[in-house]
């Protein structure tokens, strides 16, 4: 992770920038290993915030989105708090549930969704 942070620094050495592809590939493979050990979420969040999407083990739409998850959790909580007095339009709860599932990422990672 320190290599990725150094790679995104504005004053990154040219040698490190030349190895960006291999560094991202190495990180991507290590996250696959961490994923099997039920870890790696912190690394994925850091990579997305740095903007190094080629280091992700999957395309970002298929990964867990913690910021979106927290936002949806708050929205769903507000809708449920108002439920007895105010009934939401038909399909609202279904839509929020599907968005929440999408923010949770794919349960099974597959190689065909991995970046090249």
Short mmCIF file of N, CA and C in Angstrom, two decimals, residues 7-74:
data_model
loop_
_atom_site.label_atom_id
_atom_site.label_comp_id
_atom_site.label_asym_id
_atom_site.label_seq_id
_atom_site.Cartn_x
_atom_site.Cartn_y
_atom_site.Cartn_z
N UNK A 7 3.43 6.02 -5.45
CA UNK A 7 3.19 6.11 -6.90
C UNK A 7 2.27 7.28 -7.24
N UNK A 8 1.32 7.58 -6.38
CA UNK A 8 0.38 8.68 -6.64
C UNK A 8 0.90 10.04 -6.18
N UNK A 9 2.04 10.05 -5.50
CA UNK A 9 2.61 11.32 -5.05
C UNK A 9 3.04 12.14 -6.25
N UNK A 10 2.89 13.46 -6.20
CA UNK A 10 3.27 14.30 -7.34
C UNK A 10 4.77 14.23 -7.65
N UNK A 11 5.59 13.96 -6.64
CA UNK A 11 7.04 13.91 -6.85
C UNK A 11 7.56 12.47 -6.92
N UNK A 12 6.73 11.55 -7.44
CA UNK A 12 7.13 10.14 -7.54
C UNK A 12 8.30 10.00 -8.52
N UNK A 13 9.29 9.19 -8.18
CA UNK A 13 10.42 8.99 -9.07
C UNK A 13 9.99 8.36 -10.40
N UNK A 14 10.72 8.68 -11.44
CA UNK A 14 10.40 8.16 -12.77
C UNK A 14 10.51 6.64 -12.80
N UNK A 15 11.45 6.08 -12.04
CA UNK A 15 11.61 4.63 -12.00
C UNK A 15 10.35 3.97 -11.46
N UNK A 16 9.79 4.54 -10.41
CA UNK A 16 8.56 3.99 -9.83
C UNK A 16 7.39 4.12 -10.79
N UNK A 17 7.29 5.24 -11.47
CA UNK A 17 6.21 5.42 -12.44
C UNK A 17 6.34 4.45 -13.61
N UNK A 18 7.57 4.12 -13.96
CA UNK A 18 7.79 3.16 -15.04
C UNK A 18 7.31 1.76 -14.64
N UNK A 19 7.31 1.49 -13.35
CA UNK A 19 6.87 0.17 -12.86
C UNK A 19 5.42 0.17 -12.40
N UNK A 20 4.64 1.17 -12.79
CA UNK A 20 3.26 1.27 -12.31
C UNK A 20 2.44 0.04 -12.68
N UNK A 21 2.57 -0.44 -13.90
CA UNK A 21 1.79 -1.60 -14.33
C UNK A 21 2.09 -2.81 -13.45
N UNK A 22 3.36 -3.07 -13.22
CA UNK A 22 3.75 -4.24 -12.43
C UNK A 22 3.38 -4.08 -10.97
N UNK A 23 3.48 -2.87 -10.45
CA UNK A 23 3.10 -2.62 -9.06
C UNK A 23 1.60 -2.85 -8.88
N UNK A 24 0.80 -2.32 -9.79
CA UNK A 24 -0.65 -2.51 -9.69
C UNK A 24 -1.02 -3.98 -9.85
N UNK A 25 -0.32 -4.67 -10.73
CA UNK A 25 -0.59 -6.10 -10.91
C UNK A 25 -0.27 -6.89 -9.64
N UNK A 26 0.84 -6.55 -9.01
CA UNK A 26 1.23 -7.20 -7.76
C UNK A 26 0.20 -6.95 -6.66
N UNK A 27 -0.25 -5.71 -6.54
CA UNK A 27 -1.26 -5.37 -5.53
C UNK A 27 -2.56 -6.11 -5.82
N UNK A 28 -2.95 -6.16 -7.08
CA UNK A 28 -4.19 -6.84 -7.45
C UNK A 28 -4.13 -8.31 -7.04
N UNK A 29 -3.02 -8.96 -7.29
CA UNK A 29 -2.89 -10.37 -6.91
C UNK A 29 -2.86 -10.55 -5.40
N UNK A 30 -2.23 -9.62 -4.69
CA UNK A 30 -2.20 -9.75 -3.23
C UNK A 30 -3.59 -9.57 -2.63
N UNK A 31 -4.40 -8.72 -3.24
CA UNK A 31 -5.77 -8.54 -2.74
C UNK A 31 -6.59 -9.80 -2.96
N UNK A 32 -6.34 -10.51 -4.07
CA UNK A 32 -7.03 -11.79 -4.27
C UNK A 32 -6.71 -12.74 -3.12
N UNK A 33 -5.44 -12.77 -2.71
CA UNK A 33 -5.04 -13.64 -1.60
C UNK A 33 -5.70 -13.18 -0.30
N UNK A 34 -5.69 -11.86 -0.05
CA UNK A 34 -6.33 -11.33 1.15
C UNK A 34 -7.83 -11.62 1.14
N UNK A 35 -8.44 -11.54 -0.02
CA UNK A 35 -9.89 -11.80 -0.13
C UNK A 35 -10.21 -13.22 0.32
N UNK A 36 -9.36 -14.16 -0.05
CA UNK A 36 -9.61 -15.55 0.35
C UNK A 36 -9.49 -15.72 1.86
N UNK A 37 -8.71 -14.84 2.49
CA UNK A 37 -8.57 -14.87 3.95
C UNK A 37 -9.60 -13.95 4.62
N UNK A 38 -10.60 -13.49 3.83
CA UNK A 38 -11.67 -12.61 4.32
C UNK A 38 -11.12 -11.26 4.79
N UNK A 39 -10.10 -10.78 4.11
CA UNK A 39 -9.53 -9.47 4.43
C UNK A 39 -9.35 -8.72 3.12
N UNK A 40 -8.79 -7.52 3.19
CA UNK A 40 -8.48 -6.77 1.99
C UNK A 40 -9.38 -5.58 1.72
N UNK A 41 -10.39 -5.36 2.55
CA UNK A 41 -11.31 -4.24 2.32
C UNK A 41 -10.60 -2.90 2.47
N UNK A 42 -9.76 -2.77 3.47
CA UNK A 42 -9.03 -1.51 3.68
C UNK A 42 -8.17 -1.18 2.46
N UNK A 43 -7.53 -2.18 1.89
CA UNK A 43 -6.68 -1.97 0.73
C UNK A 43 -7.50 -1.54 -0.47
N UNK A 44 -8.67 -2.14 -0.66
CA UNK A 44 -9.53 -1.78 -1.79
C UNK A 44 -10.01 -0.34 -1.67
N UNK A 45 -10.40 0.06 -0.48
CA UNK A 45 -10.87 1.43 -0.27
C UNK A 45 -9.74 2.41 -0.54
N UNK A 46 -8.53 2.11 -0.08
CA UNK A 46 -7.39 2.98 -0.32
C UNK A 46 -7.10 3.11 -1.81
N UNK A 47 -7.12 2.01 -2.53
CA UNK A 47 -6.84 2.03 -3.97
C UNK A 47 -7.87 2.89 -4.69
N UNK A 48 -9.15 2.74 -4.34
CA UNK A 48 -10.18 3.55 -5.00
C UNK A 48 -10.01 5.02 -4.69
N UNK A 49 -9.65 5.36 -3.47
CA UNK A 49 -9.48 6.77 -3.12
C UNK A 49 -8.24 7.37 -3.77
N UNK A 50 -7.21 6.53 -4.03
CA UNK A 50 -6.03 7.02 -4.74
C UNK A 50 -6.29 7.14 -6.24
N UNK A 51 -7.29 6.44 -6.73
CA UNK A 51 -7.62 6.51 -8.15
C UNK A 51 -6.81 5.55 -9.01
N UNK A 52 -6.17 4.56 -8.42
CA UNK A 52 -5.40 3.57 -9.19
C UNK A 52 -6.29 2.37 -9.49
N UNK A 53 -7.23 2.53 -10.38
CA UNK A 53 -8.22 1.49 -10.64
C UNK A 53 -7.63 0.23 -11.26
N UNK A 54 -6.46 0.33 -11.88
CA UNK A 54 -5.85 -0.88 -12.43
C UNK A 54 -5.30 -1.79 -11.34
N UNK A 55 -5.19 -1.30 -10.11
CA UNK A 55 -4.72 -2.14 -9.01
C UNK A 55 -5.87 -2.88 -8.33
N UNK A 56 -7.10 -2.59 -8.73
CA UNK A 56 -8.26 -3.26 -8.13
C UNK A 56 -8.40 -4.67 -8.69
N UNK A 57 -8.83 -5.63 -7.87
CA UNK A 57 -8.99 -7.00 -8.35
C UNK A 57 -10.21 -7.18 -9.25
N UNK A 58 -11.13 -6.25 -9.26
CA UNK A 58 -12.33 -6.27 -10.09
C UNK A 58 -12.59 -4.84 -10.55
N UNK A 59 -13.48 -4.68 -11.50
CA UNK A 59 -13.92 -3.34 -11.82
C UNK A 59 -14.63 -2.77 -10.60
N UNK A 60 -14.55 -1.48 -10.40
CA UNK A 60 -15.04 -0.89 -9.15
C UNK A 60 -16.54 -1.05 -8.96
N UNK A 61 -17.33 -1.19 -10.04
CA UNK A 61 -18.77 -1.36 -9.85
C UNK A 61 -19.10 -2.70 -9.21
N UNK A 62 -18.19 -3.66 -9.26
CA UNK A 62 -18.45 -4.98 -8.70
C UNK A 62 -17.90 -5.14 -7.29
N UNK A 63 -17.27 -4.09 -6.75
CA UNK A 63 -16.67 -4.17 -5.43
C UNK A 63 -17.55 -3.48 -4.39
N UNK A 64 -17.26 -3.75 -3.14
CA UNK A 64 -17.96 -3.14 -2.03
C UNK A 64 -17.70 -1.63 -2.02
N UNK A 65 -18.75 -0.84 -1.87
CA UNK A 65 -18.65 0.62 -1.82
C UNK A 65 -19.05 1.09 -0.42
N UNK A 66 -18.10 1.25 0.50
CA UNK A 66 -18.45 1.58 1.88
C UNK A 66 -19.13 2.94 2.02
N UNK A 67 -18.72 3.94 1.23
CA UNK A 67 -19.34 5.27 1.34
C UNK A 67 -20.80 5.22 0.89
N UNK A 68 -21.05 4.54 -0.22
CA UNK A 68 -22.42 4.41 -0.73
C UNK A 68 -23.26 3.58 0.22
N UNK A 69 -22.67 2.55 0.80
CA UNK A 69 -23.38 1.71 1.77
C UNK A 69 -23.84 2.51 2.98
N UNK A 70 -22.95 3.34 3.51
CA UNK A 70 -23.29 4.15 4.69
C UNK A 70 -24.40 5.15 4.35
N UNK A 71 -24.32 5.77 3.19
CA UNK A 71 -25.35 6.71 2.76
C UNK A 71 -26.70 6.02 2.61
N UNK A 72 -26.71 4.87 1.96
CA UNK A 72 -27.97 4.14 1.77
C UNK A 72 -28.54 3.66 3.10
N UNK A 73 -27.67 3.27 4.02
CA UNK A 73 -28.14 2.83 5.34
C UNK A 73 -28.88 3.97 6.04
N UNK A 74 -28.35 5.20 5.92
CA UNK A 74 -29.02 6.35 6.54
C UNK A 74 -30.35 6.64 5.85
#
